[in-house]
mmCIF file of C-alpha atoms in Angstrom:
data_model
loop_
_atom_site.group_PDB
_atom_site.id
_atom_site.type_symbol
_atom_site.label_atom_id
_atom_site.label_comp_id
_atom_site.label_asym_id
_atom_site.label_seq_id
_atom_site.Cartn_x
_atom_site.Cartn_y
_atom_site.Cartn_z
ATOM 1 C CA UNK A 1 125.185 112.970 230.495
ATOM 2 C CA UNK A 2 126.615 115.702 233.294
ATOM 3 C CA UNK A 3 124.391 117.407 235.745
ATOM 4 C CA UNK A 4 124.243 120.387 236.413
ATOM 5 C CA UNK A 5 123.994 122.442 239.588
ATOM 6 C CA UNK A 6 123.623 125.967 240.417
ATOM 7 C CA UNK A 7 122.687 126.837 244.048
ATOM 8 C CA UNK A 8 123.776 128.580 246.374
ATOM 9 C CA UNK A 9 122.976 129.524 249.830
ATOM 10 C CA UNK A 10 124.744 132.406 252.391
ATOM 11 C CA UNK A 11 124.402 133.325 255.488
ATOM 12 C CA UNK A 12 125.106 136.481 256.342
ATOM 13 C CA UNK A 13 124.816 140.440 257.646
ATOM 14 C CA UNK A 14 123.655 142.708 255.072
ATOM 15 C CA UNK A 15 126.327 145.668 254.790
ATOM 16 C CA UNK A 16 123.923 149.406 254.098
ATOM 17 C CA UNK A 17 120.603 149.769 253.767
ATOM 18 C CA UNK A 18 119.128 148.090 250.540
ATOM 19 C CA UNK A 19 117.868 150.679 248.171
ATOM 20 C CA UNK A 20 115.124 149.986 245.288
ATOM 21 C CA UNK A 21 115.070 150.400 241.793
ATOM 22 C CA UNK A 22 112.975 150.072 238.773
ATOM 23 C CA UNK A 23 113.492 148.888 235.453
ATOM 24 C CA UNK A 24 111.738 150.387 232.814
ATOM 25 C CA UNK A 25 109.085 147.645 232.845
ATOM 26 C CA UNK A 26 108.178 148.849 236.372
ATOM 27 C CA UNK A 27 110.244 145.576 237.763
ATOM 28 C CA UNK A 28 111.316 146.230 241.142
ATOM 29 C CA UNK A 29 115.113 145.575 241.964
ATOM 30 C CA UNK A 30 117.369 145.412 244.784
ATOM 31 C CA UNK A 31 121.197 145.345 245.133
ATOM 32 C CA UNK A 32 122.191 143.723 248.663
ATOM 33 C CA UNK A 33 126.066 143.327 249.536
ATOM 34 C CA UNK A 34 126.117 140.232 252.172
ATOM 35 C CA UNK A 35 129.135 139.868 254.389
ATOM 36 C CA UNK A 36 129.408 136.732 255.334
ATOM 37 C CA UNK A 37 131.998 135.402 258.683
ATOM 38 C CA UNK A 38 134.526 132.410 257.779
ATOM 39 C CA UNK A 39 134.250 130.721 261.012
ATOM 40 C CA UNK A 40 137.981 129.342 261.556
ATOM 41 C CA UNK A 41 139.753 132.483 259.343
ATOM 42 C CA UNK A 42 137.750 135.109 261.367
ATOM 43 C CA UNK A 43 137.798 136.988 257.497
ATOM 44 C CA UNK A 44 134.580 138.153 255.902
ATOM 45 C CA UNK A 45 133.586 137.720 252.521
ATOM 46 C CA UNK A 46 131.255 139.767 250.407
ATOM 47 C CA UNK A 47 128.590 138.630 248.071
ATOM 48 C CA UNK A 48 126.662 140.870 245.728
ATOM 49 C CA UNK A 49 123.052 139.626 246.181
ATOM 50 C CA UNK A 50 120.015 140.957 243.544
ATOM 51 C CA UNK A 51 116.522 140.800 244.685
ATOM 52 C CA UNK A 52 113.515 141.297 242.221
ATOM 53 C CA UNK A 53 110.336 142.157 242.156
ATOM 54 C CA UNK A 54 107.954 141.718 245.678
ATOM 55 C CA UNK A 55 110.727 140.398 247.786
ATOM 56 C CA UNK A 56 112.880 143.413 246.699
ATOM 57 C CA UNK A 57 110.629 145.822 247.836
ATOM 58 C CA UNK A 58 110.043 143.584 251.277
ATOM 59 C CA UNK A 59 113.719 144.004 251.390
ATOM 60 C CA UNK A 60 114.127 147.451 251.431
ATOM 61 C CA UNK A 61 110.926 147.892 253.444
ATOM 62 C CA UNK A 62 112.083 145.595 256.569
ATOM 63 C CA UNK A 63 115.843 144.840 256.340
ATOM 64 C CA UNK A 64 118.625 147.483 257.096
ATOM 65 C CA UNK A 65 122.376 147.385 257.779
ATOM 66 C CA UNK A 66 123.408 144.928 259.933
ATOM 67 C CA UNK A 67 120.026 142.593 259.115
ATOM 68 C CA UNK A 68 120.703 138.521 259.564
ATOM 69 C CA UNK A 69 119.632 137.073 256.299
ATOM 70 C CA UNK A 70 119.720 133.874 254.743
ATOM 71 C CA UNK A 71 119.705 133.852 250.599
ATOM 72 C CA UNK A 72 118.874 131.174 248.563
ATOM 73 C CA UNK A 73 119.592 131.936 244.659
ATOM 74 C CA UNK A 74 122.013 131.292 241.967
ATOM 75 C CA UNK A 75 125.054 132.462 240.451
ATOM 76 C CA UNK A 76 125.110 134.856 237.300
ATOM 77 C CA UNK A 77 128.025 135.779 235.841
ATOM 78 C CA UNK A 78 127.951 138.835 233.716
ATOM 79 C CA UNK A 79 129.678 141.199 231.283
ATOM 80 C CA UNK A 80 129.724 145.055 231.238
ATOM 81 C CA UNK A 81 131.937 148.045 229.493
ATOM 82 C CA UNK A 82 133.134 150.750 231.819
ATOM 83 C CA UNK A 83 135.176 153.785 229.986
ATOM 84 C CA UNK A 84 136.253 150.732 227.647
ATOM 85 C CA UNK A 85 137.730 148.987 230.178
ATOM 86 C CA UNK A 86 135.217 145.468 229.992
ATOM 87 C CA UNK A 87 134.488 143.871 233.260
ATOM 88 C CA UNK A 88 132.654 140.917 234.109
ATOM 89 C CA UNK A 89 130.834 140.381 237.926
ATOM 90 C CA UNK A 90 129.514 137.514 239.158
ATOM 91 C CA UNK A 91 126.683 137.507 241.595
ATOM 92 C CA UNK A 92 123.680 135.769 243.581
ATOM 93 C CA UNK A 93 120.343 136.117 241.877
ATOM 94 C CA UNK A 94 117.833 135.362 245.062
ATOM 95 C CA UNK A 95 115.411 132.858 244.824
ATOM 96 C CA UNK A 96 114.489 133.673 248.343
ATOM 97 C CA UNK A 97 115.679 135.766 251.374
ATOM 98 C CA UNK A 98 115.008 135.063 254.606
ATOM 99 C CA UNK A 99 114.676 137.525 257.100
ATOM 100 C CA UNK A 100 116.590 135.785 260.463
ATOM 101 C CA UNK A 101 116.451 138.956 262.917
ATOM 102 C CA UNK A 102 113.522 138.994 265.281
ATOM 103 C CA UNK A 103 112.489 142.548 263.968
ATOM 104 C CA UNK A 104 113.156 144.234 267.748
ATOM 105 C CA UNK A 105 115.855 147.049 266.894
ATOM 106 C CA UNK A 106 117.237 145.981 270.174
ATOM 107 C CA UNK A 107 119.033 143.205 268.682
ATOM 108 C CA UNK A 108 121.426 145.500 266.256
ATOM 109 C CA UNK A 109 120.484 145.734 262.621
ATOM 110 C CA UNK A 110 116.900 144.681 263.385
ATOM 111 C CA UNK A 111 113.575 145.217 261.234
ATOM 112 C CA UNK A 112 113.079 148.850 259.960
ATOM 113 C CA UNK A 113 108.731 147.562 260.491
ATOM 114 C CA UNK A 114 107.209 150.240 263.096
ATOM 115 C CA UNK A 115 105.049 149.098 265.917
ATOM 116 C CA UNK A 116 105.187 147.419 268.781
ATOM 117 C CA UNK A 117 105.632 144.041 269.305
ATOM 118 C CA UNK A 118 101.773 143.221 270.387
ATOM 119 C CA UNK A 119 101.227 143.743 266.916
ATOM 120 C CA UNK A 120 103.193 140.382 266.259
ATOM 121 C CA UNK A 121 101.162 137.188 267.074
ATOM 122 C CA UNK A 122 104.480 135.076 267.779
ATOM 123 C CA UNK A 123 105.711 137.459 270.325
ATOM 124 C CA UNK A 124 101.648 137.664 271.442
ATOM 125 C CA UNK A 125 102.342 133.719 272.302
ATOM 126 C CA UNK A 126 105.536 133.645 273.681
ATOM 127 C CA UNK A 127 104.505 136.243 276.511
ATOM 128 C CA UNK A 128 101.643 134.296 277.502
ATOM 129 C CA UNK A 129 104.112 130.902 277.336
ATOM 130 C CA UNK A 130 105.970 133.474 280.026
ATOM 131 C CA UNK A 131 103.403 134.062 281.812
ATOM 132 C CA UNK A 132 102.000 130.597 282.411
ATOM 133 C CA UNK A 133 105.349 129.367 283.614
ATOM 134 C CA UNK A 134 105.572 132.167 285.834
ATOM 135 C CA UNK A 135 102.286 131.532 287.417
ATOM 136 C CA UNK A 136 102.844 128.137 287.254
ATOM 137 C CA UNK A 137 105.885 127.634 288.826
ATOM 138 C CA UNK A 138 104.962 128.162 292.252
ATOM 139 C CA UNK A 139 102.405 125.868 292.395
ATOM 140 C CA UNK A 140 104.612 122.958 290.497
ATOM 141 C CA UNK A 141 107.459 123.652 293.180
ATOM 142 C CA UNK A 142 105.752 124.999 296.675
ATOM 143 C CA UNK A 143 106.915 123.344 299.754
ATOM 144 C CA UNK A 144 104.619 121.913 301.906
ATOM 145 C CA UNK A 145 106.508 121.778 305.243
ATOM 146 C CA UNK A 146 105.880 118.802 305.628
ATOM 147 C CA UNK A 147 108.726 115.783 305.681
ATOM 148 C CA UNK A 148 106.570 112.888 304.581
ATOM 149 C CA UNK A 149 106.993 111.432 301.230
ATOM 150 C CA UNK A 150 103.617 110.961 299.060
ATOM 151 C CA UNK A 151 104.973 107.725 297.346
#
């Protein structure tokens, strides 16, 4: 008996600013258009990425254009009617999205999140990791004067 796979995973920029939906049933949605870099080609590709439910709405609340993110989903294939003309899509159903920008706007295409970074206990820990190596490196590295060798 075959096995079958469906998985995918991208890495990529998202292209505009992800905008939310609702179904009827109140279901959250999210349509995200990931270009992604081939590395030797220098040529992007573009992948049509839907997000439901709580990670759509993170989406739209933290991501905008330009945002790093790394999808994890599946491909769907479907079928619609347009002025008679039938046309069939496929696209990545997200399983989960990963936000890869450090949320500073600095960066280009960072985190739409408000506040500063003191709010974020990462960036709370790296500082003081700063700061001890700072302080610390002068004692770790100060000369003595003197020309004697301790071992």
């Amino acid at each position: 008996m075959a096995v079958s796979v469906n998985k995918v995973f991208i890495a990529g920029n998202i292209t505009r600013d992800p905008e939310i939906r609702y179904t009827g049933s109140g279901k959250a949605v999210t349509t995200l258009t990931v270009a992604v870099n081939d590395y030797f080609s220098q040529e992007a590709s573009f992948f049509r990425v839907v997000v439901w439910e709580r990670q759509a709405e993170n989406c739209q609340k933290y991501l905008s254009k330009g945002s790093p993110v790394l999808v994890e989903g599946r491909l769907q294939s479907r079928n619609y009617e347009v002025n008679g003309e039938k046309r069939n899509v496929v696209e990545i159903v997200a399983q989960n999205v990963q936000f890869l920008s450090s949320g500073s706007s600095s960066e280009g295409g960072g985190s739409r999140k408000t506040g500063s970074s003191d709010d974020r206990p990462e960036e709370e820990i790296r500082r003081k990791g700063e700061e001890t190596v700072e302080n610390n490196e002068g004692e770790f590295f100060e000369e003595s004067g003197e020309d004697d060798i301790p071992f």
